[in-house]
C-alpha positions as protocol buffer text, in pm:
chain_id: "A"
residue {
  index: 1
  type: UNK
  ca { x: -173 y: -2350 z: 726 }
}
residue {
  index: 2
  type: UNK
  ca { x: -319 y: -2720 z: 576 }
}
residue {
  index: 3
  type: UNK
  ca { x: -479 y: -2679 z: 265 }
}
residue {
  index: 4
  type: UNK
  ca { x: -849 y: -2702 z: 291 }
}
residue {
  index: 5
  type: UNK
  ca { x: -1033 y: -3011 z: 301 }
}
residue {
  index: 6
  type: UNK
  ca { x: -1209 y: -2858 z: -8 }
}
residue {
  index: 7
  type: UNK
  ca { x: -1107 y: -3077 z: -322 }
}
residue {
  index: 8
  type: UNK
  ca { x: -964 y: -2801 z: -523 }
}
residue {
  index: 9
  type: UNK
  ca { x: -984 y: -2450 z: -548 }
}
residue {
  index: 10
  type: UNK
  ca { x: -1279 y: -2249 z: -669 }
}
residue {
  index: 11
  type: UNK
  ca { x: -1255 y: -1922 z: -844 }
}
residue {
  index: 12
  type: UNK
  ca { x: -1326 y: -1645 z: -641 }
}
residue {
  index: 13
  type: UNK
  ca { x: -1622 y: -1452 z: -672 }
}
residue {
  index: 14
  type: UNK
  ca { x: -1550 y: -1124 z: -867 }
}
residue {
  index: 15
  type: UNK
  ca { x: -1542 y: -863 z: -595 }
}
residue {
  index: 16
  type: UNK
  ca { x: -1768 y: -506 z: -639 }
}
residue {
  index: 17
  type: UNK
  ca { x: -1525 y: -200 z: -719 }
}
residue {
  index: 18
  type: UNK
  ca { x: -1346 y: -38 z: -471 }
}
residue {
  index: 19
  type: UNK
  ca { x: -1354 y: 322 z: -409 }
}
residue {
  index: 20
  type: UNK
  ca { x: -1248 y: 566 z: -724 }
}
residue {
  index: 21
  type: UNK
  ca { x: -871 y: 561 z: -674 }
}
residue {
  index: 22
  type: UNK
  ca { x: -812 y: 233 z: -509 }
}
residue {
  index: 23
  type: UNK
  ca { x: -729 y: -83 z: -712 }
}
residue {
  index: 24
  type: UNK
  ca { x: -808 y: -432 z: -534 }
}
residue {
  index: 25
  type: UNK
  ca { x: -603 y: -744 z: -566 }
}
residue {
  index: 26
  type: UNK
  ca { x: -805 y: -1074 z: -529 }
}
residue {
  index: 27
  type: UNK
  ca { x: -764 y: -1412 z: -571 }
}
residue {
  index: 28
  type: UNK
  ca { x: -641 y: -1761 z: -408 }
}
residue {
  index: 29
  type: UNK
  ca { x: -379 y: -1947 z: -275 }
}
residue {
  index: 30
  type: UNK
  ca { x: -370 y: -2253 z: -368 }
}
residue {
  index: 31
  type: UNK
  ca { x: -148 y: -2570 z: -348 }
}
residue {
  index: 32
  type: UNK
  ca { x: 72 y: -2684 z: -663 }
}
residue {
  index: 33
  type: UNK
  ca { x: 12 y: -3032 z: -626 }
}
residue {
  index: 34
  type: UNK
  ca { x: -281 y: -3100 z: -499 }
}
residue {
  index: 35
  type: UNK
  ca { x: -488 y: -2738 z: -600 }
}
residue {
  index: 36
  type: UNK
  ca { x: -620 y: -2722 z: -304 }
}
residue {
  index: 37
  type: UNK
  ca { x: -704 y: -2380 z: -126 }
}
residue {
  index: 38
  type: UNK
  ca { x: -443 y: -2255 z: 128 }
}
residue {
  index: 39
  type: UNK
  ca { x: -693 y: -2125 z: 434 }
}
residue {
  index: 40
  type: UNK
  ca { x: -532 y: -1895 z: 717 }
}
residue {
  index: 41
  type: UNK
  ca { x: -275 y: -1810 z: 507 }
}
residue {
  index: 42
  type: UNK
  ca { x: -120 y: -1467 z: 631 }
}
residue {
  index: 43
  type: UNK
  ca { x: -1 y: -1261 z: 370 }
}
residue {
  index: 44
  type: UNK
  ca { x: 125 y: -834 z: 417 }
}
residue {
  index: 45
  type: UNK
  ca { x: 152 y: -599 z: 179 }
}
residue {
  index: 46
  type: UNK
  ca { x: 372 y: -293 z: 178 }
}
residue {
  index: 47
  type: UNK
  ca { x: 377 y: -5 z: -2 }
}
residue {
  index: 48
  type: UNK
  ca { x: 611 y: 148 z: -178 }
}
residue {
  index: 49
  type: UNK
  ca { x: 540 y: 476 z: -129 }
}
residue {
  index: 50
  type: UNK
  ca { x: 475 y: 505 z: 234 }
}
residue {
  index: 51
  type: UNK
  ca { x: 627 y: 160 z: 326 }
}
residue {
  index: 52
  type: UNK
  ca { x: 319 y: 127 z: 549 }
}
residue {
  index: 53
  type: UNK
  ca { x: 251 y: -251 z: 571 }
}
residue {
  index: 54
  type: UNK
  ca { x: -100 y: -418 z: 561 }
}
residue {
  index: 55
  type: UNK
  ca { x: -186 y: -737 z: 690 }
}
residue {
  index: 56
  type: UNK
  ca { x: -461 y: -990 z: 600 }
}
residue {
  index: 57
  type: UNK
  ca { x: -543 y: -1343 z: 558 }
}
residue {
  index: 58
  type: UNK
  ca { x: -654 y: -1593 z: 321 }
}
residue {
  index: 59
  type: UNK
  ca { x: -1009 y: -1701 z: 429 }
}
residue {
  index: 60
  type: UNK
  ca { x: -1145 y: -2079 z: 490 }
}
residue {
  index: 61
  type: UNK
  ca { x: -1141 y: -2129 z: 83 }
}
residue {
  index: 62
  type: UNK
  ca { x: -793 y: -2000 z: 42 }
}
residue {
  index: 63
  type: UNK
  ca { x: -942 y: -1623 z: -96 }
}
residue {
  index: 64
  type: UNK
  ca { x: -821 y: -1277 z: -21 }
}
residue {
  index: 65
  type: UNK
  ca { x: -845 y: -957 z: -113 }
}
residue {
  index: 66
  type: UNK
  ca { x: -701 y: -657 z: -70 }
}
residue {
  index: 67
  type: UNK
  ca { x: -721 y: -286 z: -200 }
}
residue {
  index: 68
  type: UNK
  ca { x: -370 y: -18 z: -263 }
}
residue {
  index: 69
  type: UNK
  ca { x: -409 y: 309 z: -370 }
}
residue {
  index: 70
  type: UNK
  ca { x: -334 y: 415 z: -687 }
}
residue {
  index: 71
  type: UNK
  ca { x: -209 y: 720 z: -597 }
}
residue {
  index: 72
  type: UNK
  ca { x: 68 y: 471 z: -484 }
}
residue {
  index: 73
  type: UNK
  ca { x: 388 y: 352 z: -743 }
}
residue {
  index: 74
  type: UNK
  ca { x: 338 y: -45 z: -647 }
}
residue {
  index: 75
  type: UNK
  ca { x: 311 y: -239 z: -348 }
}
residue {
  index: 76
  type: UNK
  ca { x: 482 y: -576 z: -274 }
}
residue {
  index: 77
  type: UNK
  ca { x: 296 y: -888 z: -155 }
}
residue {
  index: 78
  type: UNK
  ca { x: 489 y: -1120 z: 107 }
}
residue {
  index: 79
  type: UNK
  ca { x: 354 y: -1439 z: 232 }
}
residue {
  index: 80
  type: UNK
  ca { x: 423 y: -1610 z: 563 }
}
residue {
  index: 81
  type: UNK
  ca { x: 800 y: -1626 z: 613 }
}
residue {
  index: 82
  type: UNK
  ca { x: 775 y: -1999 z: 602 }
}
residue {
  index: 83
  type: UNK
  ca { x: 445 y: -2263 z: 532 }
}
residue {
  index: 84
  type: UNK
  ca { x: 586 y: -2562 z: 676 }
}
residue {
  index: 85
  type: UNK
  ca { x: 625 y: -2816 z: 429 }
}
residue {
  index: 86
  type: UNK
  ca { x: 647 y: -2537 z: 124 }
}
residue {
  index: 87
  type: UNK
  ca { x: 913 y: -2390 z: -44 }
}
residue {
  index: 88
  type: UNK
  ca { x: 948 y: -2056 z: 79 }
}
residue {
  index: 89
  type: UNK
  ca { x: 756 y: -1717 z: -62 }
}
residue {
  index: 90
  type: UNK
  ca { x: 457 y: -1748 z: -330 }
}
residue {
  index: 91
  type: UNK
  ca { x: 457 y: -1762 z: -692 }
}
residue {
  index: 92
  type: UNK
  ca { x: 235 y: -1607 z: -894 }
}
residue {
  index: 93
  type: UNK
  ca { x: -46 y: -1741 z: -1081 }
}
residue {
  index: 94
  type: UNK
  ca { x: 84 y: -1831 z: -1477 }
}
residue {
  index: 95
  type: UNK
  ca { x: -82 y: -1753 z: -1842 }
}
residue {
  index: 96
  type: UNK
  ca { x: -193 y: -2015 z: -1936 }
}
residue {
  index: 97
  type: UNK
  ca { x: -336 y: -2103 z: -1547 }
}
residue {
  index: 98
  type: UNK
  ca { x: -108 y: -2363 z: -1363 }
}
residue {
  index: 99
  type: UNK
  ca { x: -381 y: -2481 z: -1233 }
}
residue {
  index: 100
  type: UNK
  ca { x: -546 y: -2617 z: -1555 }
}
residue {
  index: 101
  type: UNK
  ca { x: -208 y: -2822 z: -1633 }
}
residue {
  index: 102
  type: UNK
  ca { x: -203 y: -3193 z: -1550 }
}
residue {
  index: 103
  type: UNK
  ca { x: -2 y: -3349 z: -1218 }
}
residue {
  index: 104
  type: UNK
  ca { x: 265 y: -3415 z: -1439 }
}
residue {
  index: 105
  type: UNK
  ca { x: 317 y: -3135 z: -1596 }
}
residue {
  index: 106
  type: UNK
  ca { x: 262 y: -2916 z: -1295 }
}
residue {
  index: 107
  type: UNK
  ca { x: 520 y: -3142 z: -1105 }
}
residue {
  index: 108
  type: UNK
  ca { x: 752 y: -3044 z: -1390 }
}
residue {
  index: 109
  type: UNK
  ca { x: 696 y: -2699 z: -1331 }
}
residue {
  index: 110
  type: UNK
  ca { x: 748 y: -2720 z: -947 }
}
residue {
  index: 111
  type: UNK
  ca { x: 1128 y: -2891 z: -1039 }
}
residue {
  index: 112
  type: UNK
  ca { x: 1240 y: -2573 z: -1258 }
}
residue {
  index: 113
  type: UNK
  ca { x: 1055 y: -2297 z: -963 }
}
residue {
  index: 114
  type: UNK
  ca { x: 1420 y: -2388 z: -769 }
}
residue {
  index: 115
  type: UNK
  ca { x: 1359 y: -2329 z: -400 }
}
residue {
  index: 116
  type: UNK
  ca { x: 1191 y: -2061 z: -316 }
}
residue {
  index: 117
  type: UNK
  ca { x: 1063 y: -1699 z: -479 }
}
residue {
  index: 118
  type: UNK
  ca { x: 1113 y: -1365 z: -395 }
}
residue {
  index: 119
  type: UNK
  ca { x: 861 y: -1104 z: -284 }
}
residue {
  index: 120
  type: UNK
  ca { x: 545 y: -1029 z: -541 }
}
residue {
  index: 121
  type: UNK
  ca { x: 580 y: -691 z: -668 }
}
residue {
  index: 122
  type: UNK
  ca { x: 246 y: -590 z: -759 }
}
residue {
  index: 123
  type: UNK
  ca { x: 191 y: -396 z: -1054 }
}
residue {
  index: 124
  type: UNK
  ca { x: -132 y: -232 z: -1220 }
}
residue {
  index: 125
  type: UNK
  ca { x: -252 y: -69 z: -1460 }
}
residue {
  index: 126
  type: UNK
  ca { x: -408 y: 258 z: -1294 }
}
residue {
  index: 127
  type: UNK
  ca { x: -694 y: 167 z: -1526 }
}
residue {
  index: 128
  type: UNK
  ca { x: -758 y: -163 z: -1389 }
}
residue {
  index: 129
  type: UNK
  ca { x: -942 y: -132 z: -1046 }
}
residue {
  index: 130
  type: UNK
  ca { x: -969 y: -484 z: -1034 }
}
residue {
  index: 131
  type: UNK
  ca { x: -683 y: -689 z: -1060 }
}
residue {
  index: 132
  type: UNK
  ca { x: -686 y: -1102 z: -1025 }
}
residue {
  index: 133
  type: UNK
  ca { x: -368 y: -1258 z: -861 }
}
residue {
  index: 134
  type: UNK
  ca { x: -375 y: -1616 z: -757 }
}
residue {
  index: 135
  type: UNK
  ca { x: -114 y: -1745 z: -563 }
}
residue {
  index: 136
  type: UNK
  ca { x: 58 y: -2027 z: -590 }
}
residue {
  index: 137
  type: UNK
  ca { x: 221 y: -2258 z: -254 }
}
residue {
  index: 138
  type: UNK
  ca { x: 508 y: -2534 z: -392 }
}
residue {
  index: 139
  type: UNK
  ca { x: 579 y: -2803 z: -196 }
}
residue {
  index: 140
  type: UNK
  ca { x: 884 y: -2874 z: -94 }
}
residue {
  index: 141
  type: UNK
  ca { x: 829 y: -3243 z: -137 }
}
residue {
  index: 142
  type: UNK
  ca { x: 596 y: -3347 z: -435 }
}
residue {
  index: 143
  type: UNK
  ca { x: 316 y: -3627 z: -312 }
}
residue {
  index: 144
  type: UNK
  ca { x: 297 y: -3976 z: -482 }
}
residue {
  index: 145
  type: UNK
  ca { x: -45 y: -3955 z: -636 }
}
residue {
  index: 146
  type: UNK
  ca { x: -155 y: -3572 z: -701 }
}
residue {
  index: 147
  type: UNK
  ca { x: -526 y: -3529 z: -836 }
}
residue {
  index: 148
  type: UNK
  ca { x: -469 y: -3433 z: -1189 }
}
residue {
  index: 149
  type: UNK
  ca { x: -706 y: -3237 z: -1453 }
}
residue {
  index: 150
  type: UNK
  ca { x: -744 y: -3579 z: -1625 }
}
residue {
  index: 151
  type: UNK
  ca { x: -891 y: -3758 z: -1303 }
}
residue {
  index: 152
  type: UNK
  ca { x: -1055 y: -3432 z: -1117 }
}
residue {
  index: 153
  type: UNK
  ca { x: -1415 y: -3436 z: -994 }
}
């Protein structure tokens, strides 16, 4: 699972509604350092109340989406048990966007992550039918010359 060729990552389109009592998760995955897309990324989600367990993948732009009823207390997101040359697991996308922070600082956020993360709990807001996550990949080693916000195209 390269990243994409692509540069960076582009947001995702917003996605129509999903069916009156279904909320849908969308977003990217995306690569700390270089914030480029993660395509063919598999990803399952399982639910808590039935445990049933849903598979998908991130498309050729590093985009997914998936919908959980509400009905259901929370679902958990799990990425691929292991993305060579990542840390293992996913992090979530930050407020303010990790994204938008310079190489630097985003490198200095990669050193305090530690080695890996736990499974995403989802959580919603029965509300909210539309929920953005991105998702973030670490790498386990940090390249020499990241693009950074201050040099991107």
């Amino acid at each position: 699972m390269p990243p994409a060729e692509q540069v960076e990552a582009d947001d995702p389109p917003v996605p129509g509604r999903p069916a009156p009592s279904w909320c849908r998760f969308y977003g990217i995955a995306y690569d700390l350092a270089t914030r480029r897309p993660i395509r063919a990324l598999p990803l399952a989600l399982v639910q808590q109340d039935s445990q049933a367990e849903r598979h998908l993948t991130t498309d050729c732009l590093g985009r997914y989406s998936i919908d959980i009823p509400i009905s259901d207390s929370g679902a958990t997101l799990l990425s691929a048990p292991d993305i060579p040359g990542y840390k293992p697991g996913l992090a979530a996308e930050e407020d303010p966007p990790l994204f938008d922070l310079s190489a630097s600082d985003r490198h200095h956020v990669a050193d305090r992550m530690g080695e890996g993360f736990e499974p995403l709990p989802l959580s919603y807001d029965c509300s909210q039918q539309l929920v953005r996550l991105d998702l973030v990949a670490v790498p386990k080693r940090w390249p020499k010359n990241p693009p950074s916000s201050e040099n991107a195209p």
